[in-house]
Amino acid sequence: MPEATAERTDPLRDGIVHLEELPVAESRTEAFRLIRSLGPVARDAHGAYVITESEGVSFALRHPDLFSSKRALDSLGSPFPIVPEASDPPEHTRYRQLLRPFFSVRGISRWVPMIHALTTQLIDNFISRGECDLVTELAIPLPSEVFLTLYGLPLSDRDQLITWKDAVLSAVGLGGGAASDESITLAAQLYEYLVGHIADKRRNGGADVLGQLASDRRDDRMTDDELLGLSFLFVLAGLDTVTSALSTAFSVLAARPELRRKIVKDPAIIPSAVEELLRVEGPVVTVPRVATEDVVIGGRRIPADSMVSIA
């Protein structure tokens, strides 16, 4: 007899959306359809207001005075500013100016040969088999190694950093709840690790991103606390969101072989394909904000100090 499958719980119950129960892995389109069926502003199971329609989303993202990023990442429990995500203009503008030399088109172009070489090396490890587990053999190691090289951290620390990253993200995942003692311990270990590397880069500098930021002598240079918050964010973003983006993009191409064939036939469309894959199957389902005052979106009042998720 075939093995019985567990019945899926309805993620919409009593007008509340349970984000962790949405079929995100199976279909982003269906997940967003379910959220939007509750109207332009929904509530999630943890009390946040979820803005779902494009007009409200655009308004919220363009008005940081009303929908602030500054407290939006408090759930990470960081004693330091999560740079640049947990900031609003003009503070956010300063961070962008400091980081622009590294992440502008011109800045990133310096790293393209390294990224290409790492990608080729990873593909060479499985190309002779004619198949692979793309997540474990490419989507996880590639962004990890690119980030570590870009940021000047030892490649040998990759697995430990992934362990720390997973612990932090599990502690602040969609399911909510208090972080476990083990997660808190691992997060503390990550902070201690980063403090040591920042101190080393302050002394010795380096050609990598962290080395150049740490050796900056301008009056508006980043403080140690800001560098620590930036490093903490980069570990999470560098070792998670890019993995998610690669995984979801290749999942689409696996399900739509005609799209894959079209890209192979005409590599010139790769930049447009990447943009569209990120738009349709991006790595982040919702973007957090905090309402700074009472705001009406889509006819619904969002009280001041409410957590807001922008879908």
PDB file of C-alpha atoms in Angstrom, residues 15-237:
ATOM      1  CA  GLY A  15      -8.347  35.524   8.808  1.00  0.00           C
ATOM      2  CA  ILE A  16      -4.752  35.047   9.975  1.00  0.00           C
ATOM      3  CA  VAL A  17      -1.891  33.982   7.685  1.00  0.00           C
ATOM      4  CA  HIS A  18       0.572  31.468   9.122  1.00  0.00           C
ATOM      5  CA  LEU A  19       3.626  32.375   7.051  1.00  0.00           C
ATOM      6  CA  GLU A  20       5.627  29.307   8.055  1.00  0.00           C
ATOM      7  CA  GLU A  21       2.856  27.058   6.682  1.00  0.00           C
ATOM      8  CA  LEU A  22       2.624  28.660   3.233  1.00  0.00           C
ATOM      9  CA  PRO A  23       3.620  26.410   0.296  1.00  0.00           C
ATOM     10  CA  VAL A  24       6.652  28.561  -0.482  1.00  0.00           C
ATOM     11  CA  ALA A  25       8.869  25.613  -1.435  1.00  0.00           C
ATOM     12  CA  GLU A  26       6.287  24.217  -3.850  1.00  0.00           C
ATOM     13  CA  SER A  27       5.044  27.456  -5.416  1.00  0.00           C
ATOM     14  CA  ARG A  28       5.845  31.063  -4.587  1.00  0.00           C
ATOM     15  CA  THR A  29       2.955  32.103  -6.834  1.00  0.00           C
ATOM     16  CA  GLU A  30       0.463  30.087  -4.799  1.00  0.00           C
ATOM     17  CA  ALA A  31       1.943  31.301  -1.516  1.00  0.00           C
ATOM     18  CA  PHE A  32       1.548  34.945  -2.512  1.00  0.00           C
ATOM     19  CA  ARG A  33      -1.934  34.270  -3.901  1.00  0.00           C
ATOM     20  CA  LEU A  34      -2.980  32.938  -0.507  1.00  0.00           C
ATOM     21  CA  ILE A  35      -1.569  35.960   1.320  1.00  0.00           C
ATOM     22  CA  ARG A  36      -3.251  38.406  -1.048  1.00  0.00           C
ATOM     23  CA  SER A  37      -6.599  36.653  -0.741  1.00  0.00           C
ATOM     24  CA  LEU A  38      -6.845  38.251   2.722  1.00  0.00           C
ATOM     25  CA  GLY A  39      -6.825  41.750   1.240  1.00  0.00           C
ATOM     26  CA  PRO A  40      -4.282  44.579   0.887  1.00  0.00           C
ATOM     27  CA  VAL A  41      -3.240  44.223   4.544  1.00  0.00           C
ATOM     28  CA  ALA A  42      -3.339  40.907   6.410  1.00  0.00           C
ATOM     29  CA  ARG A  43      -2.263  39.824   9.894  1.00  0.00           C
ATOM     30  CA  ASP A  44       0.164  37.015  10.538  1.00  0.00           C
ATOM     31  CA  ALA A  45       0.178  34.568  13.421  1.00  0.00           C
ATOM     32  CA  HIS A  46       2.802  36.600  15.291  1.00  0.00           C
ATOM     33  CA  GLY A  47       0.861  39.867  15.174  1.00  0.00           C
ATOM     34  CA  ALA A  48       2.623  41.582  12.269  1.00  0.00           C
ATOM     35  CA  TYR A  49       0.714  43.446   9.583  1.00  0.00           C
ATOM     36  CA  VAL A  50       1.453  42.014   6.129  1.00  0.00           C
ATOM     37  CA  ILE A  51       1.193  44.508   3.255  1.00  0.00           C
ATOM     38  CA  THR A  52       0.370  42.532   0.109  1.00  0.00           C
ATOM     39  CA  GLU A  53      -0.680  44.797  -2.757  1.00  0.00           C
ATOM     40  CA  SER A  54       1.739  46.725  -4.979  1.00  0.00           C
ATOM     41  CA  GLU A  55       0.410  50.203  -4.161  1.00  0.00           C
ATOM     42  CA  GLY A  56       0.783  49.696  -0.420  1.00  0.00           C
ATOM     43  CA  VAL A  57       4.144  47.964  -0.850  1.00  0.00           C
ATOM     44  CA  SER A  58       5.524  50.851  -2.932  1.00  0.00           C
ATOM     45  CA  PHE A  59       4.249  53.395  -0.423  1.00  0.00           C
ATOM     46  CA  ALA A  60       5.809  51.601   2.543  1.00  0.00           C
ATOM     47  CA  LEU A  61       9.186  51.131   0.855  1.00  0.00           C
ATOM     48  CA  ARG A  62       9.313  54.785  -0.218  1.00  0.00           C
ATOM     49  CA  HIS A  63       8.438  56.223   3.193  1.00  0.00           C
ATOM     50  CA  PRO A  64      11.091  55.130   5.716  1.00  0.00           C
ATOM     51  CA  ASP A  65       9.847  57.929   7.975  1.00  0.00           C
ATOM     52  CA  LEU A  66       6.611  55.936   8.414  1.00  0.00           C
ATOM     53  CA  PHE A  67       7.935  52.391   7.949  1.00  0.00           C
ATOM     54  CA  SER A  68      11.330  52.207   9.619  1.00  0.00           C
ATOM     55  CA  SER A  69      14.067  49.639   9.136  1.00  0.00           C
ATOM     56  CA  LYS A  70      15.887  50.715  12.287  1.00  0.00           C
ATOM     57  CA  ARG A  71      14.012  48.398  14.680  1.00  0.00           C
ATOM     58  CA  ALA A  72      12.934  45.855  12.093  1.00  0.00           C
ATOM     59  CA  LEU A  73      15.767  43.432  12.852  1.00  0.00           C
ATOM     60  CA  ASP A  74      15.491  43.563  16.643  1.00  0.00           C
ATOM     61  CA  SER A  75      14.509  39.877  16.601  1.00  0.00           C
ATOM     62  CA  LEU A  76      18.114  39.030  15.708  1.00  0.00           C
ATOM     63  CA  GLY A  77      18.998  40.050  19.251  1.00  0.00           C
ATOM     64  CA  SER A  78      22.104  41.895  18.125  1.00  0.00           C
ATOM     65  CA  PRO A  79      23.676  44.346  20.604  1.00  0.00           C
ATOM     66  CA  PHE A  80      25.200  46.122  17.588  1.00  0.00           C
ATOM     67  CA  PRO A  81      23.635  47.910  14.592  1.00  0.00           C
ATOM     68  CA  ILE A  82      22.916  45.526  11.718  1.00  0.00           C
ATOM     69  CA  VAL A  83      24.591  47.660   9.046  1.00  0.00           C
ATOM     70  CA  PRO A  84      23.162  48.786   6.678  1.00  0.00           C
ATOM     71  CA  GLU A  85      19.815  46.989   6.908  1.00  0.00           C
ATOM     72  CA  ALA A  86      18.692  48.290  10.312  1.00  0.00           C
ATOM     73  CA  SER A  87      19.013  51.949   9.403  1.00  0.00           C
ATOM     74  CA  ASP A  88      17.033  54.744   7.750  1.00  0.00           C
ATOM     75  CA  PRO A  89      18.148  57.846   5.828  1.00  0.00           C
ATOM     76  CA  PRO A  90      20.355  59.779   6.318  1.00  0.00           C
ATOM     77  CA  GLU A  91      22.255  57.122   8.272  1.00  0.00           C
ATOM     78  CA  HIS A  92      21.540  54.525   5.592  1.00  0.00           C
ATOM     79  CA  THR A  93      22.830  56.926   2.929  1.00  0.00           C
ATOM     80  CA  ARG A  94      26.165  57.175   4.740  1.00  0.00           C
ATOM     81  CA  TYR A  95      26.511  53.389   4.818  1.00  0.00           C
ATOM     82  CA  ARG A  96      25.700  53.138   1.125  1.00  0.00           C
ATOM     83  CA  GLN A  97      28.370  55.700   0.299  1.00  0.00           C
ATOM     84  CA  LEU A  98      30.964  53.790   2.320  1.00  0.00           C
ATOM     85  CA  LEU A  99      30.056  50.481   0.666  1.00  0.00           C
ATOM     86  CA  ARG A 100      29.516  51.738  -2.897  1.00  0.00           C
ATOM     87  CA  PRO A 101      33.170  51.300  -3.990  1.00  0.00           C
ATOM     88  CA  PHE A 102      32.932  47.581  -3.250  1.00  0.00           C
ATOM     89  CA  PHE A 103      29.448  46.791  -4.570  1.00  0.00           C
ATOM     90  CA  SER A 104      29.017  49.109  -7.539  1.00  0.00           C
ATOM     91  CA  VAL A 105      29.167  47.528 -10.999  1.00  0.00           C
ATOM     92  CA  ARG A 106      32.782  48.639 -11.289  1.00  0.00           C
ATOM     93  CA  GLY A 107      33.659  47.366  -7.825  1.00  0.00           C
ATOM     94  CA  ILE A 108      32.089  43.947  -8.353  1.00  0.00           C
ATOM     95  CA  SER A 109      33.728  43.561 -11.777  1.00  0.00           C
ATOM     96  CA  ARG A 110      37.101  43.147 -10.055  1.00  0.00           C
ATOM     97  CA  TRP A 111      35.851  39.964  -8.442  1.00  0.00           C
ATOM     98  CA  VAL A 112      34.250  38.381 -11.534  1.00  0.00           C
ATOM     99  CA  PRO A 113      37.331  36.314 -12.521  1.00  0.00           C
ATOM    100  CA  MET A 114      37.517  34.867  -8.999  1.00  0.00           C
ATOM    101  CA  ILE A 115      33.800  34.040  -9.004  1.00  0.00           C
ATOM    102  CA  HIS A 116      34.092  32.448 -12.450  1.00  0.00           C
ATOM    103  CA  ALA A 117      37.059  30.334 -11.346  1.00  0.00           C
ATOM    104  CA  LEU A 118      35.277  29.109  -8.198  1.00  0.00           C
ATOM    105  CA  THR A 119      32.153  28.250 -10.187  1.00  0.00           C
ATOM    106  CA  THR A 120      34.165  26.331 -12.773  1.00  0.00           C
ATOM    107  CA  GLN A 121      36.021  24.431 -10.074  1.00  0.00           C
ATOM    108  CA  LEU A 122      32.797  23.356  -8.355  1.00  0.00           C
ATOM    109  CA  ILE A 123      31.172  22.298 -11.647  1.00  0.00           C
ATOM    110  CA  ASP A 124      34.287  20.311 -12.590  1.00  0.00           C
ATOM    111  CA  ASN A 125      33.749  18.236  -9.444  1.00  0.00           C
ATOM    112  CA  PHE A 126      30.493  16.760 -10.775  1.00  0.00           C
ATOM    113  CA  ILE A 127      30.301  17.421 -14.527  1.00  0.00           C
ATOM    114  CA  SER A 128      31.645  13.980 -15.439  1.00  0.00           C
ATOM    115  CA  ARG A 129      28.723  12.365 -13.562  1.00  0.00           C
ATOM    116  CA  GLY A 130      26.180  14.215 -15.688  1.00  0.00           C
ATOM    117  CA  GLU A 131      24.120  15.055 -12.614  1.00  0.00           C
ATOM    118  CA  CYS A 132      24.438  16.612  -9.184  1.00  0.00           C
ATOM    119  CA  ASP A 133      22.627  17.750  -6.080  1.00  0.00           C
ATOM    120  CA  LEU A 134      22.719  21.381  -7.100  1.00  0.00           C
ATOM    121  CA  VAL A 135      22.020  22.745  -3.623  1.00  0.00           C
ATOM    122  CA  THR A 136      24.742  20.881  -1.752  1.00  0.00           C
ATOM    123  CA  GLU A 137      27.291  20.825  -4.588  1.00  0.00           C
ATOM    124  CA  LEU A 138      26.886  24.349  -5.967  1.00  0.00           C
ATOM    125  CA  ALA A 139      24.296  26.613  -4.308  1.00  0.00           C
ATOM    126  CA  ILE A 140      25.779  26.236  -0.804  1.00  0.00           C
ATOM    127  CA  PRO A 141      29.546  26.167  -1.431  1.00  0.00           C
ATOM    128  CA  LEU A 142      29.698  28.803  -4.203  1.00  0.00           C
ATOM    129  CA  PRO A 143      28.288  31.856  -2.370  1.00  0.00           C
ATOM    130  CA  SER A 144      30.040  30.760   0.803  1.00  0.00           C
ATOM    131  CA  GLU A 145      33.444  30.668  -0.833  1.00  0.00           C
ATOM    132  CA  VAL A 146      32.818  33.887  -2.798  1.00  0.00           C
ATOM    133  CA  PHE A 147      31.801  35.684   0.397  1.00  0.00           C
ATOM    134  CA  LEU A 148      34.762  34.393   2.397  1.00  0.00           C
ATOM    135  CA  THR A 149      37.209  35.402  -0.323  1.00  0.00           C
ATOM    136  CA  LEU A 150      35.544  38.791  -0.848  1.00  0.00           C
ATOM    137  CA  TYR A 151      35.446  39.502   2.867  1.00  0.00           C
ATOM    138  CA  GLY A 152      38.886  38.161   3.698  1.00  0.00           C
ATOM    139  CA  LEU A 153      37.900  35.259   5.959  1.00  0.00           C
ATOM    140  CA  PRO A 154      39.610  31.842   5.758  1.00  0.00           C
ATOM    141  CA  LEU A 155      37.976  29.361   3.362  1.00  0.00           C
ATOM    142  CA  SER A 156      38.705  26.665   5.938  1.00  0.00           C
ATOM    143  CA  ASP A 157      36.120  28.306   8.243  1.00  0.00           C
ATOM    144  CA  ARG A 158      33.257  27.813   5.771  1.00  0.00           C
ATOM    145  CA  ASP A 159      31.543  24.879   7.479  1.00  0.00           C
ATOM    146  CA  GLN A 160      31.793  26.489  10.919  1.00  0.00           C
ATOM    147  CA  LEU A 161      30.326  29.751   9.604  1.00  0.00           C
ATOM    148  CA  ILE A 162      27.459  27.845   7.971  1.00  0.00           C
ATOM    149  CA  THR A 163      26.756  26.165  11.324  1.00  0.00           C
ATOM    150  CA  TRP A 164      26.683  29.543  13.070  1.00  0.00           C
ATOM    151  CA  LYS A 165      24.517  31.040  10.309  1.00  0.00           C
ATOM    152  CA  ASP A 166      21.986  28.196  10.518  1.00  0.00           C
ATOM    153  CA  ALA A 167      21.787  28.567  14.303  1.00  0.00           C
ATOM    154  CA  VAL A 168      21.091  32.311  14.112  1.00  0.00           C
ATOM    155  CA  LEU A 169      18.486  31.972  11.367  1.00  0.00           C
ATOM    156  CA  SER A 170      16.730  29.104  13.121  1.00  0.00           C
ATOM    157  CA  ALA A 171      16.519  31.207  16.261  1.00  0.00           C
ATOM    158  CA  VAL A 172      14.742  34.047  14.425  1.00  0.00           C
ATOM    159  CA  GLY A 173      12.837  32.061  11.826  1.00  0.00           C
ATOM    160  CA  LEU A 174       9.222  32.467  10.827  1.00  0.00           C
ATOM    161  CA  GLY A 175       8.097  30.165  13.595  1.00  0.00           C
ATOM    162  CA  GLY A 176       8.911  32.774  16.242  1.00  0.00           C
ATOM    163  CA  GLY A 177       9.483  31.822  19.851  1.00  0.00           C
ATOM    164  CA  ALA A 178      12.478  32.236  22.082  1.00  0.00           C
ATOM    165  CA  ALA A 179      15.911  31.214  20.874  1.00  0.00           C
ATOM    166  CA  SER A 180      17.336  28.028  22.372  1.00  0.00           C
ATOM    167  CA  ASP A 181      20.351  28.133  24.688  1.00  0.00           C
ATOM    168  CA  GLU A 182      22.359  26.340  22.007  1.00  0.00           C
ATOM    169  CA  SER A 183      21.449  28.975  19.376  1.00  0.00           C
ATOM    170  CA  ILE A 184      22.400  31.783  21.762  1.00  0.00           C
ATOM    171  CA  THR A 185      25.732  30.095  22.485  1.00  0.00           C
ATOM    172  CA  LEU A 186      26.483  29.630  18.784  1.00  0.00           C
ATOM    173  CA  ALA A 187      25.522  33.244  18.000  1.00  0.00           C
ATOM    174  CA  ALA A 188      27.903  34.396  20.743  1.00  0.00           C
ATOM    175  CA  GLN A 189      30.651  32.280  19.189  1.00  0.00           C
ATOM    176  CA  LEU A 190      30.012  33.951  15.830  1.00  0.00           C
ATOM    177  CA  TYR A 191      30.320  37.400  17.409  1.00  0.00           C
ATOM    178  CA  GLU A 192      33.565  36.420  19.141  1.00  0.00           C
ATOM    179  CA  TYR A 193      34.949  35.096  15.851  1.00  0.00           C
ATOM    180  CA  LEU A 194      34.068  38.325  14.020  1.00  0.00           C
ATOM    181  CA  VAL A 195      35.486  40.556  16.777  1.00  0.00           C
ATOM    182  CA  GLY A 196      38.825  38.775  16.419  1.00  0.00           C
ATOM    183  CA  HIS A 197      38.945  39.188  12.645  1.00  0.00           C
ATOM    184  CA  ILE A 198      37.953  42.862  12.802  1.00  0.00           C
ATOM    185  CA  ALA A 199      40.735  43.518  15.310  1.00  0.00           C
ATOM    186  CA  ASP A 200      43.207  41.744  13.039  1.00  0.00           C
ATOM    187  CA  LYS A 201      42.081  43.779  10.011  1.00  0.00           C
ATOM    188  CA  ARG A 202      42.373  47.011  12.035  1.00  0.00           C
ATOM    189  CA  ARG A 203      46.026  46.139  12.684  1.00  0.00           C
ATOM    190  CA  ASN A 204      47.001  44.673   9.339  1.00  0.00           C
ATOM    191  CA  GLY A 205      44.477  45.855   6.734  1.00  0.00           C
ATOM    192  CA  GLY A 206      44.045  43.845   3.552  1.00  0.00           C
ATOM    193  CA  ALA A 207      42.891  44.000  -0.077  1.00  0.00           C
ATOM    194  CA  ASP A 208      39.546  42.411   0.819  1.00  0.00           C
ATOM    195  CA  VAL A 209      36.369  44.317   1.741  1.00  0.00           C
ATOM    196  CA  LEU A 210      36.779  43.988   5.515  1.00  0.00           C
ATOM    197  CA  GLY A 211      40.481  44.864   5.336  1.00  0.00           C
ATOM    198  CA  GLN A 212      39.828  48.048   3.362  1.00  0.00           C
ATOM    199  CA  LEU A 213      36.940  49.150   5.578  1.00  0.00           C
ATOM    200  CA  ALA A 214      38.947  48.440   8.737  1.00  0.00           C
ATOM    201  CA  SER A 215      41.972  50.402   7.490  1.00  0.00           C
ATOM    202  CA  ASP A 216      39.862  53.399   6.408  1.00  0.00           C
ATOM    203  CA  ARG A 217      41.106  56.576   8.122  1.00  0.00           C
ATOM    204  CA  ARG A 218      38.375  59.005   7.036  1.00  0.00           C
ATOM    205  CA  ASP A 219      36.388  60.874   9.667  1.00  0.00           C
ATOM    206  CA  ASP A 220      33.147  59.090   8.705  1.00  0.00           C
ATOM    207  CA  ARG A 221      34.698  55.594   8.668  1.00  0.00           C
ATOM    208  CA  MET A 222      32.811  52.726  10.273  1.00  0.00           C
ATOM    209  CA  THR A 223      33.241  52.147  13.986  1.00  0.00           C
ATOM    210  CA  ASP A 224      34.110  48.719  15.382  1.00  0.00           C
ATOM    211  CA  ASP A 225      30.465  48.209  16.356  1.00  0.00           C
ATOM    212  CA  GLU A 226      29.317  49.110  12.840  1.00  0.00           C
ATOM    213  CA  LEU A 227      31.873  46.769  11.277  1.00  0.00           C
ATOM    214  CA  LEU A 228      30.679  44.021  13.596  1.00  0.00           C
ATOM    215  CA  GLY A 229      27.049  44.587  12.607  1.00  0.00           C
ATOM    216  CA  LEU A 230      28.016  44.654   8.931  1.00  0.00           C
ATOM    217  CA  SER A 231      30.012  41.449   9.277  1.00  0.00           C
ATOM    218  CA  PHE A 232      27.150  39.749  11.105  1.00  0.00           C
ATOM    219  CA  LEU A 233      24.745  40.708   8.310  1.00  0.00           C
ATOM    220  CA  PHE A 234      27.170  39.616   5.604  1.00  0.00           C
ATOM    221  CA  VAL A 235      27.567  36.184   7.188  1.00  0.00           C
ATOM    222  CA  LEU A 236      23.783  35.723   7.154  1.00  0.00           C
ATOM    223  CA  ALA A 237      23.267  37.253   3.701  1.00  0.00           C
TER     224      ALA A 237
END
